[in-house]
XYZ file of C-alpha atoms in Angstrom:
267
model
C 6.811 -32.516 -30.734
C 5.858 -31.182 -27.593
C 7.331 -27.218 -28.212
C 9.285 -25.306 -25.505
C 7.602 -22.440 -25.911
C 3.833 -24.282 -25.077
C 6.365 -26.111 -21.807
C 7.760 -23.322 -20.683
C 4.145 -21.424 -20.085
C 2.409 -24.939 -18.936
C 4.883 -24.617 -16.177
C 4.695 -21.623 -15.229
C 0.815 -21.130 -14.916
C 1.510 -24.514 -13.079
C 3.196 -22.899 -11.009
C 0.843 -19.452 -10.204
C -1.795 -22.172 -9.746
C -0.051 -23.427 -7.337
C 0.701 -19.655 -5.168
C -2.718 -19.093 -5.923
C -3.736 -21.227 -3.651
C -2.098 -20.327 -0.737
C -3.292 -16.897 -1.553
C -6.737 -17.846 -1.561
C -6.464 -19.612 2.017
C -4.585 -16.780 3.259
C -7.576 -14.349 1.902
C -10.892 -16.688 3.682
C -8.331 -17.130 6.882
C -8.181 -13.027 6.971
C -12.748 -13.155 6.454
C -13.184 -15.164 9.179
C -10.734 -13.588 11.534
C -11.706 -10.146 10.351
C -12.972 -7.773 14.233
C -12.310 -4.653 12.206
C -13.503 -2.976 9.273
C -9.066 -2.660 8.842
C -8.491 -6.351 8.207
C -11.876 -6.034 6.856
C -10.610 -4.528 4.433
C -7.337 -6.182 4.131
C -9.205 -9.846 3.140
C -10.219 -8.570 -0.392
C -7.848 -7.831 -2.185
C -5.934 -10.718 -1.166
C -9.440 -12.616 -2.553
C -9.700 -10.983 -5.776
C -5.769 -11.242 -6.172
C -5.584 -14.917 -5.239
C -8.499 -15.782 -7.446
C -7.617 -13.401 -10.699
C -4.370 -16.148 -10.122
C -5.962 -19.057 -10.043
C -7.909 -18.056 -13.152
C -5.244 -16.382 -15.495
C -2.952 -19.535 -14.124
C -5.745 -22.028 -15.120
C -6.356 -20.390 -18.803
C -2.748 -19.855 -19.207
C -1.709 -23.990 -18.382
C -5.257 -25.662 -20.269
C -4.054 -23.267 -23.452
C -0.533 -23.571 -24.171
C -0.783 -27.530 -22.120
C -4.047 -28.557 -24.853
C -3.233 -26.368 -27.792
C -6.667 -24.472 -26.983
C -6.035 -21.915 -28.225
C -8.654 -19.476 -27.770
C -7.922 -19.730 -23.960
C -4.264 -18.803 -24.672
C -5.808 -16.098 -26.725
C -7.831 -14.875 -23.379
C -4.743 -15.099 -21.599
C -2.025 -13.316 -23.728
C -5.018 -10.300 -23.649
C -5.247 -10.500 -20.029
C -1.569 -10.619 -19.482
C -1.590 -7.290 -22.300
C -4.198 -5.292 -20.002
C -2.081 -6.286 -16.668
C 1.209 -4.974 -18.386
C -0.311 -1.934 -19.595
C -1.927 -1.496 -16.067
C 1.654 -2.209 -14.373
C 3.098 0.070 -16.077
C 0.710 3.465 -15.936
C 0.776 2.245 -12.082
C 4.482 2.988 -11.540
C 4.214 6.002 -13.340
C 1.786 7.489 -11.658
C 3.362 6.453 -8.103
C 6.800 7.879 -9.436
C 4.904 10.715 -10.139
C 2.429 11.130 -6.726
C 4.890 10.747 -4.772
C 7.741 12.633 -5.959
C 6.672 15.684 -3.528
C 7.348 15.641 0.295
C 9.313 14.767 3.133
C 9.950 14.858 6.792
C 11.392 18.525 8.368
C 13.869 18.752 10.180
C 12.862 20.286 14.172
C 16.992 22.084 15.595
C 17.728 20.009 18.390
C 14.870 17.271 18.075
C 16.114 13.361 17.005
C 12.445 12.987 15.066
C 10.852 15.121 11.929
C 7.845 16.801 11.788
C 5.403 16.742 8.323
C 3.257 19.107 7.006
C 0.161 17.964 4.551
C 0.940 21.044 1.903
C 4.706 19.398 0.758
C 2.659 15.972 -0.460
C 0.382 16.291 -3.907
C -2.928 17.502 -4.241
C -3.977 14.152 -5.130
C -2.849 12.736 -2.156
C -3.757 15.689 -0.011
C -7.165 15.101 -1.913
C -7.314 11.619 -0.098
C -6.721 12.240 3.192
C -9.544 15.382 2.999
C -12.141 13.980 2.359
C -13.893 13.437 5.936
C -15.642 10.019 5.047
C -12.286 8.317 3.661
C -10.566 9.610 6.894
C -12.737 8.690 9.583
C -12.212 5.272 7.899
C -8.079 6.180 7.954
C -8.895 7.470 11.947
C -10.459 4.173 13.148
C -7.863 1.790 11.757
C -4.808 3.887 13.011
C -7.360 4.351 17.000
C -7.490 0.532 16.639
C -4.096 -0.788 15.646
C -2.831 0.513 19.211
C -0.383 2.982 17.286
C -0.248 5.863 20.497
C -0.856 3.440 22.789
C 2.203 1.261 22.043
C 3.644 5.200 21.671
C 2.634 6.404 24.881
C 4.082 2.510 26.765
C 7.776 2.999 25.188
C 8.420 6.054 26.213
C 6.660 6.363 28.865
C 9.599 6.852 31.258
C 11.546 10.030 29.201
C 12.217 13.117 30.776
C 11.731 15.685 28.354
C 15.059 16.008 26.150
C 15.092 11.978 25.916
C 11.625 11.892 24.147
C 13.394 15.033 22.159
C 16.054 13.218 20.614
C 13.678 9.977 19.517
C 14.226 8.761 16.338
C 9.768 9.006 16.284
C 8.350 7.468 12.603
C 5.938 9.871 10.146
C 2.424 8.027 12.010
C 4.268 8.523 15.684
C 5.383 12.392 15.153
C 2.438 13.318 13.393
C -0.994 11.584 15.240
C 0.937 10.344 18.189
C 2.069 14.453 20.037
C 0.974 17.953 18.948
C 3.517 20.020 16.855
C 6.332 21.658 18.703
C 5.853 24.664 16.944
C 1.683 24.858 19.499
C 5.209 25.333 22.428
C 2.987 22.767 25.330
C 4.364 21.958 28.323
C 5.202 18.090 28.207
C 3.834 15.519 30.758
C 3.940 12.780 29.027
C 4.774 11.504 25.461
C 0.927 11.512 25.018
C -0.172 14.356 27.655
C 0.794 18.292 26.305
C -0.094 21.272 28.777
C -2.478 23.990 26.325
C -1.107 27.958 28.073
C -4.331 29.508 29.136
C -5.994 31.234 26.797
C -3.330 31.118 23.738
C -4.380 31.019 20.641
C -2.704 29.993 17.329
C -2.168 29.979 13.946
C -2.102 26.558 13.401
C -4.993 24.273 13.567
C -3.800 21.567 14.651
C -2.575 23.021 17.705
C -6.159 23.930 18.913
C -7.384 20.025 17.698
C -4.887 18.653 19.883
C -6.589 16.076 22.428
C -5.610 14.209 25.545
C -7.572 11.996 25.529
C -6.034 8.565 23.960
C -9.107 8.001 21.346
C -8.536 11.958 19.877
C -4.761 13.341 20.628
C -3.704 14.365 16.769
C -5.673 11.818 15.016
C -7.844 15.103 13.163
C -4.645 17.216 12.792
C -3.327 17.611 9.242
C 0.399 16.411 10.583
C -1.509 12.780 10.897
C -2.606 13.352 7.970
C 0.561 13.755 6.272
C 2.537 11.259 8.215
C 0.187 8.747 6.374
C 1.087 9.852 3.483
C 5.340 9.878 4.626
C 4.632 6.152 4.900
C 2.208 6.048 1.725
C 5.350 7.733 -0.016
C 7.586 5.305 1.616
C 5.723 2.407 0.565
C 4.634 3.300 -3.327
C 8.261 4.029 -4.255
C 8.579 0.339 -2.802
C 6.197 -0.839 -4.101
C 6.545 1.162 -8.054
C 10.973 -0.221 -8.324
C 9.311 -4.110 -7.264
C 6.910 -3.559 -10.560
C 9.599 -2.854 -12.309
C 10.828 -5.964 -12.059
C 7.521 -7.640 -12.218
C 6.927 -5.981 -15.384
C 10.145 -7.342 -17.056
C 9.354 -10.363 -15.911
C 5.414 -9.918 -16.937
C 6.266 -9.044 -21.165
C 8.953 -11.926 -20.666
C 6.165 -14.255 -20.373
C 3.672 -13.205 -22.694
C 6.535 -13.052 -25.796
C 6.221 -16.643 -24.498
C 3.161 -16.848 -24.173
C 2.976 -15.250 -28.184
C 5.257 -17.587 -29.847
C 3.306 -20.684 -27.443
C -0.932 -19.278 -29.359
C 1.845 -18.863 -32.359
C 3.435 -23.219 -32.397
C -1.048 -23.652 -31.768
C -2.320 -21.796 -34.513
C 0.089 -23.337 -36.761
C -0.788 -26.722 -35.323
C -4.900 -25.992 -35.718
C -4.157 -25.482 -39.624
C -1.954 -28.290 -39.685
C -4.983 -30.518 -38.179
C -6.885 -29.114 -41.565
């Protein structure tokens, strides 16, 4: 008699197998379409995820339906490691993203972001020159500030001050309000001559579209604000995913026990 737990594991892994195919195809398609380092970076985890799901689902499917005990044991081992990793990452994400938030500026519709407000671990990542140069290249090639300029080009100064800017727009595409530059356009600001600044971002600002504030600490802080928001969302999703993994793992343990019992009976 075919046991329910083996059937459930077989069905779940068959569905996972079907899911892995479009993920793998998407990764291969991205590798063919990639023109920048940013796009090439995206394709690798997609392909890796597709291959991982394909192999794990095959092991679970064959192990449960064909009663191959060692494959089912391998499947359960991978699932256990995955549960531990997801749990660890979820805790890590909540801890790392606990600090940092945009600072409200009086009379402005947008917030400004300070690098020192975020966790030391995140700061170290973006303060690494090699890492930041890659991120900066992605921001520049993604037309972040050119789209920003086009959208707010016709704004007067007061209209611009009332805009709801994203963290990256606020940090990378305009100078800090504390610099007191003269507004010309969203990405063009005149510096006072012979002025000295306590904020290094004021010196780093340049009206050149390829420079702007991409090397500013405020730009790094804007990126970290985005990461914080995204990671908190991922952490919540991971909790749901973790519950599903534990349920599937429990069913898999039942299927494994059934396989061993049937193997003992066959002797």
